[in-house]
Amino acid sequence: MPTDDAPTRADWDRRLAPTGASTDDVRILDVEAAGERISRHAALGRWLRDAAFEAVEGLDEAGAAEARAHGRMKRGLEEQFPALVEAVRDATGGCGHLNLQWRPLQPSYSKVRLVFDGDLEPDVFCALRRPALSAVQYALRAVAEALPKGAPFPNRPNTATGVFECDGRCLGVRYREHPGEGRPDSDSPRRGVVLLPREGDATDEHPEGEAARGIVAYFAPQERERWYER
């Protein structure tokens, strides 16, 4: 049996396993938790600790820019753990990749993070088996669950971000929760959704139902009407 000191593809797959909220149509990944599980692997943790301190020493000796040092660490991570690179690619449908949160002043607190197209760092990743409206609505609820629990402030909405993937296409989704001021049910916050496509600019903010249909249209434009009925 492999030990925790000898990472295998199966080790990484377990750390990238979907949450219990997943269904047959929607596979949900808590992105931050997955990054934490990866960072806690014994072999990766040792490499990360040594690489982080070595990078700091390089800054002291040669005055290298932090961006270059960070880039060298990232390349080193990918070269040292190629199975992890593949596991992340497969678990995210090609939408996600590895990055490092390197802290030069606190190198022992450096860790691995998962980032997505457009440098998004979502709370939730959702892989859709098919772009049915019911599946999209379920995935949107998973993103909404990641919203902060406190009440939003005026001009500073609560936000939560997701990335949806279907057949290798990726779409960023951002929830915004505003105070319900000026409404009869002003105690209830107002929620809207912004779509963040890879190919263009972010959309305007839309109501949840309208956003769900927009996501269906993004992934299945040729079958839009049929999918809307599901």
Short mmCIF file of C-alpha atoms in Angstrom, two decimals:
data_model
loop_
_atom_site.label_atom_id
_atom_site.label_comp_id
_atom_site.label_asym_id
_atom_site.label_seq_id
_atom_site.Cartn_x
_atom_site.Cartn_y
_atom_site.Cartn_z
CA MET A 1 0.00 0.00 0.00
CA PRO A 2 1.33 3.49 -0.79
CA THR A 3 2.18 5.65 2.18
CA ASP A 4 1.28 9.27 2.71
CA ASP A 5 4.95 10.08 2.01
CA ALA A 6 4.72 8.69 -1.53
CA PRO A 7 1.95 10.59 -3.33
CA THR A 8 0.07 8.72 -6.02
CA ARG A 9 -2.61 9.81 -8.44
CA ALA A 10 -5.15 8.14 -6.14
CA ASP A 11 -3.94 10.33 -3.24
CA TRP A 12 -4.63 13.48 -5.21
CA ASP A 13 -7.97 12.20 -6.51
CA ARG A 14 -9.13 11.64 -2.92
CA ARG A 15 -8.15 15.18 -2.00
CA LEU A 16 -10.10 16.46 -5.00
CA ALA A 17 -13.18 14.37 -4.29
CA PRO A 18 -16.57 16.10 -4.63
CA THR A 19 -18.62 17.04 -1.60
CA GLY A 20 -21.54 15.06 -0.23
CA ALA A 21 -23.92 17.57 -1.82
CA SER A 22 -23.05 16.25 -5.30
CA THR A 23 -25.65 14.45 -7.40
CA ASP A 24 -25.61 12.35 -10.57
CA ASP A 25 -25.97 15.55 -12.62
CA VAL A 26 -23.80 17.98 -10.62
CA ARG A 27 -20.40 17.29 -9.07
CA ILE A 28 -19.56 19.95 -6.48
CA LEU A 29 -16.07 20.74 -5.19
CA ASP A 30 -15.32 23.02 -2.24
CA VAL A 31 -12.30 24.74 -3.79
CA GLU A 32 -10.70 26.11 -0.63
CA ALA A 33 -11.11 22.83 1.25
CA ALA A 34 -9.54 20.93 -1.66
CA GLY A 35 -6.54 23.26 -1.63
CA GLU A 36 -6.16 22.73 2.12
CA ARG A 37 -6.27 18.95 1.71
CA ILE A 38 -3.62 19.09 -1.01
CA SER A 39 -1.38 21.35 1.09
CA ARG A 40 -1.61 18.95 4.04
CA HIS A 41 -0.12 16.04 2.09
CA ALA A 42 3.12 15.20 3.93
CA ALA A 43 5.37 15.06 0.86
CA LEU A 44 3.96 18.22 -0.66
CA GLY A 45 4.10 19.99 2.69
CA ARG A 46 7.80 19.26 3.05
CA TRP A 47 8.52 20.40 -0.49
CA LEU A 48 6.47 23.57 -0.02
CA ARG A 49 8.19 24.45 3.25
CA ASP A 50 11.67 23.96 1.79
CA ALA A 51 10.83 25.79 -1.45
CA ALA A 52 9.24 28.72 0.41
CA PHE A 53 12.28 29.27 2.64
CA GLU A 54 14.68 28.80 -0.28
CA ALA A 55 12.78 31.44 -2.26
CA VAL A 56 13.06 33.87 0.66
CA GLU A 57 16.82 33.28 0.87
CA GLY A 58 17.05 33.98 -2.85
CA LEU A 59 15.37 37.33 -2.33
CA ASP A 60 17.89 38.24 0.35
CA GLU A 61 20.93 37.20 -1.66
CA ALA A 62 20.10 38.35 -5.16
CA GLY A 63 17.30 40.85 -4.68
CA ALA A 64 15.16 38.88 -7.11
CA ALA A 65 11.67 40.19 -7.69
CA GLU A 66 8.97 38.37 -5.76
CA ALA A 67 7.05 37.67 -8.97
CA ARG A 68 10.02 35.79 -10.46
CA ALA A 69 10.56 33.83 -7.25
CA HIS A 70 6.87 32.93 -7.15
CA GLY A 71 7.03 31.80 -10.78
CA ARG A 72 10.00 29.53 -10.06
CA MET A 73 8.17 27.97 -7.12
CA LYS A 74 5.09 27.34 -9.25
CA ARG A 75 7.15 25.66 -11.97
CA GLY A 76 8.91 23.60 -9.33
CA LEU A 77 5.58 22.45 -7.91
CA GLU A 78 4.37 21.31 -11.33
CA GLU A 79 7.65 19.51 -12.08
CA GLN A 80 7.79 17.81 -8.69
CA PHE A 81 4.15 16.67 -8.65
CA PRO A 82 3.01 16.01 -12.25
CA ALA A 83 0.29 13.59 -11.10
CA LEU A 84 -1.24 16.41 -9.06
CA VAL A 85 -1.28 18.66 -12.12
CA GLU A 86 -3.13 15.96 -14.07
CA ALA A 87 -5.55 15.28 -11.21
CA VAL A 88 -6.49 18.96 -10.94
CA ARG A 89 -6.97 19.21 -14.70
CA ASP A 90 -9.21 16.14 -14.79
CA ALA A 91 -11.21 17.06 -11.67
CA THR A 92 -12.00 20.52 -13.08
CA GLY A 93 -12.59 19.60 -16.71
CA GLY A 94 -9.52 21.62 -17.70
CA CYS A 95 -10.86 24.79 -16.06
CA GLY A 96 -8.59 24.80 -13.01
CA HIS A 97 -4.87 24.76 -12.31
CA LEU A 98 -2.45 24.95 -9.42
CA ASN A 99 -1.15 28.14 -7.90
CA LEU A 100 0.76 29.03 -4.76
CA GLN A 101 -0.04 31.43 -1.98
CA TRP A 102 3.53 32.25 -1.02
CA ARG A 103 4.14 34.48 1.99
CA PRO A 104 7.73 35.78 1.93
CA LEU A 105 7.38 37.22 5.45
CA GLN A 106 5.78 34.00 6.77
CA PRO A 107 7.05 31.24 4.45
CA SER A 108 5.87 28.44 6.73
CA TYR A 109 2.27 29.59 6.09
CA SER A 110 2.54 29.21 2.31
CA LYS A 111 0.01 26.85 0.72
CA VAL A 112 -1.34 25.51 -2.55
CA ARG A 113 -4.45 27.04 -4.09
CA LEU A 114 -6.65 26.13 -7.03
CA VAL A 115 -7.34 28.93 -9.51
CA PHE A 116 -9.47 28.94 -12.62
CA ASP A 117 -9.69 30.62 -16.00
CA GLY A 118 -9.53 34.38 -15.71
CA ASP A 119 -7.62 34.02 -12.41
CA LEU A 120 -10.88 33.30 -10.61
CA GLU A 121 -10.56 31.85 -7.12
CA PRO A 122 -14.08 30.52 -6.64
CA ASP A 123 -15.66 29.23 -3.49
CA VAL A 124 -17.30 26.37 -5.38
CA PHE A 125 -16.63 24.43 -8.58
CA CYS A 126 -19.57 22.64 -10.20
CA ALA A 127 -19.21 20.12 -13.03
CA LEU A 128 -22.47 19.68 -14.93
CA ARG A 129 -23.05 16.32 -16.59
CA ARG A 130 -25.58 18.06 -18.84
CA PRO A 131 -26.82 21.65 -18.96
CA ALA A 132 -30.37 20.90 -17.85
CA LEU A 133 -32.14 23.76 -16.10
CA SER A 134 -32.68 21.68 -12.96
CA ALA A 135 -28.95 20.89 -12.74
CA VAL A 136 -28.00 24.54 -13.23
CA GLN A 137 -30.44 25.64 -10.53
CA TYR A 138 -28.97 23.08 -8.13
CA ALA A 139 -25.45 24.30 -8.87
CA LEU A 140 -26.51 27.91 -8.31
CA ARG A 141 -27.87 26.97 -4.90
CA ALA A 142 -24.46 25.50 -4.05
CA VAL A 143 -22.83 28.85 -4.86
CA ALA A 144 -25.47 30.74 -2.88
CA GLU A 145 -24.69 28.53 0.13
CA ALA A 146 -21.16 29.98 0.09
CA LEU A 147 -22.41 33.54 0.64
CA PRO A 148 -21.26 35.09 3.94
CA LYS A 149 -23.80 34.63 6.70
CA GLY A 150 -23.79 38.24 7.88
CA ALA A 151 -26.12 40.89 6.48
CA PRO A 152 -24.71 42.84 3.51
CA PHE A 153 -23.88 46.52 3.83
CA PRO A 154 -25.13 49.26 1.47
CA ASN A 155 -22.79 49.57 -1.53
CA ARG A 156 -20.85 46.54 -0.31
CA PRO A 157 -22.77 43.38 -1.20
CA ASN A 158 -21.93 39.95 0.07
CA THR A 159 -20.43 37.88 -2.74
CA ALA A 160 -19.74 34.23 -3.54
CA THR A 161 -18.16 32.92 -6.72
CA GLY A 162 -18.50 29.64 -8.57
CA VAL A 163 -17.12 28.12 -11.74
CA PHE A 164 -19.38 25.85 -13.78
CA GLU A 165 -17.99 23.34 -16.28
CA CYS A 166 -19.78 21.31 -18.93
CA ASP A 167 -18.08 19.37 -21.74
CA GLY A 168 -14.84 21.27 -21.20
CA ARG A 169 -16.39 24.75 -21.32
CA CYS A 170 -16.06 26.96 -18.26
CA LEU A 171 -18.22 29.79 -16.94
CA GLY A 172 -17.70 31.95 -13.87
CA VAL A 173 -20.76 32.77 -11.78
CA ARG A 174 -20.83 35.43 -9.05
CA TYR A 175 -23.65 35.87 -6.57
CA ARG A 176 -24.22 39.32 -5.09
CA GLU A 177 -26.43 39.82 -2.07
CA HIS A 178 -27.65 43.36 -1.39
CA PRO A 179 -29.63 44.84 1.50
CA GLY A 180 -33.36 44.73 0.84
CA GLU A 181 -33.83 48.46 1.36
CA GLY A 182 -36.81 50.14 -0.23
CA ARG A 183 -38.78 46.90 -0.52
CA PRO A 184 -41.82 45.75 1.45
CA ASP A 185 -39.78 42.79 2.72
CA SER A 186 -36.76 44.97 3.44
CA ASP A 187 -35.49 42.51 6.04
CA SER A 188 -34.82 40.03 3.23
CA PRO A 189 -31.70 40.68 1.14
CA ARG A 190 -31.92 40.96 -2.63
CA ARG A 191 -29.78 38.57 -4.65
CA GLY A 192 -28.49 38.82 -8.19
CA VAL A 193 -26.10 36.83 -10.36
CA VAL A 194 -23.36 38.02 -12.72
CA LEU A 195 -22.00 35.66 -15.38
CA LEU A 196 -18.26 35.76 -16.08
CA PRO A 197 -17.61 34.09 -19.45
CA ARG A 198 -14.09 33.27 -20.53
CA GLU A 199 -14.70 34.77 -23.97
CA GLY A 200 -15.91 38.25 -23.02
CA ASP A 201 -16.93 40.78 -20.42
CA ALA A 202 -19.02 40.11 -17.35
CA THR A 203 -22.77 40.42 -17.82
CA ASP A 204 -25.07 42.75 -15.96
CA GLU A 205 -26.55 41.48 -12.72
CA HIS A 206 -29.62 39.30 -13.28
CA PRO A 207 -32.25 37.70 -11.03
CA GLU A 208 -31.48 34.10 -10.12
CA GLY A 209 -34.07 32.56 -12.44
CA GLU A 210 -32.97 34.61 -15.42
CA ALA A 211 -29.32 33.83 -14.71
CA ALA A 212 -30.06 30.09 -14.63
CA ARG A 213 -31.59 30.27 -18.10
CA GLY A 214 -28.63 32.30 -19.29
CA ILE A 215 -26.27 29.57 -18.08
CA VAL A 216 -28.28 26.93 -19.94
CA ALA A 217 -28.10 29.07 -23.07
CA TYR A 218 -24.32 29.47 -22.65
CA PHE A 219 -23.68 25.74 -22.49
CA ALA A 220 -26.38 24.57 -24.93
CA PRO A 221 -27.33 27.43 -27.27
CA GLN A 222 -28.46 25.11 -30.05
CA GLU A 223 -30.96 23.38 -27.76
CA ARG A 224 -32.00 26.37 -25.69
CA GLU A 225 -35.77 25.93 -25.77
CA ARG A 226 -35.67 22.20 -25.09
CA TRP A 227 -33.38 22.60 -22.10
CA TYR A 228 -35.47 25.45 -20.69
CA GLU A 229 -38.40 23.08 -20.30
CA ARG A 230 -36.48 20.67 -18.06
#
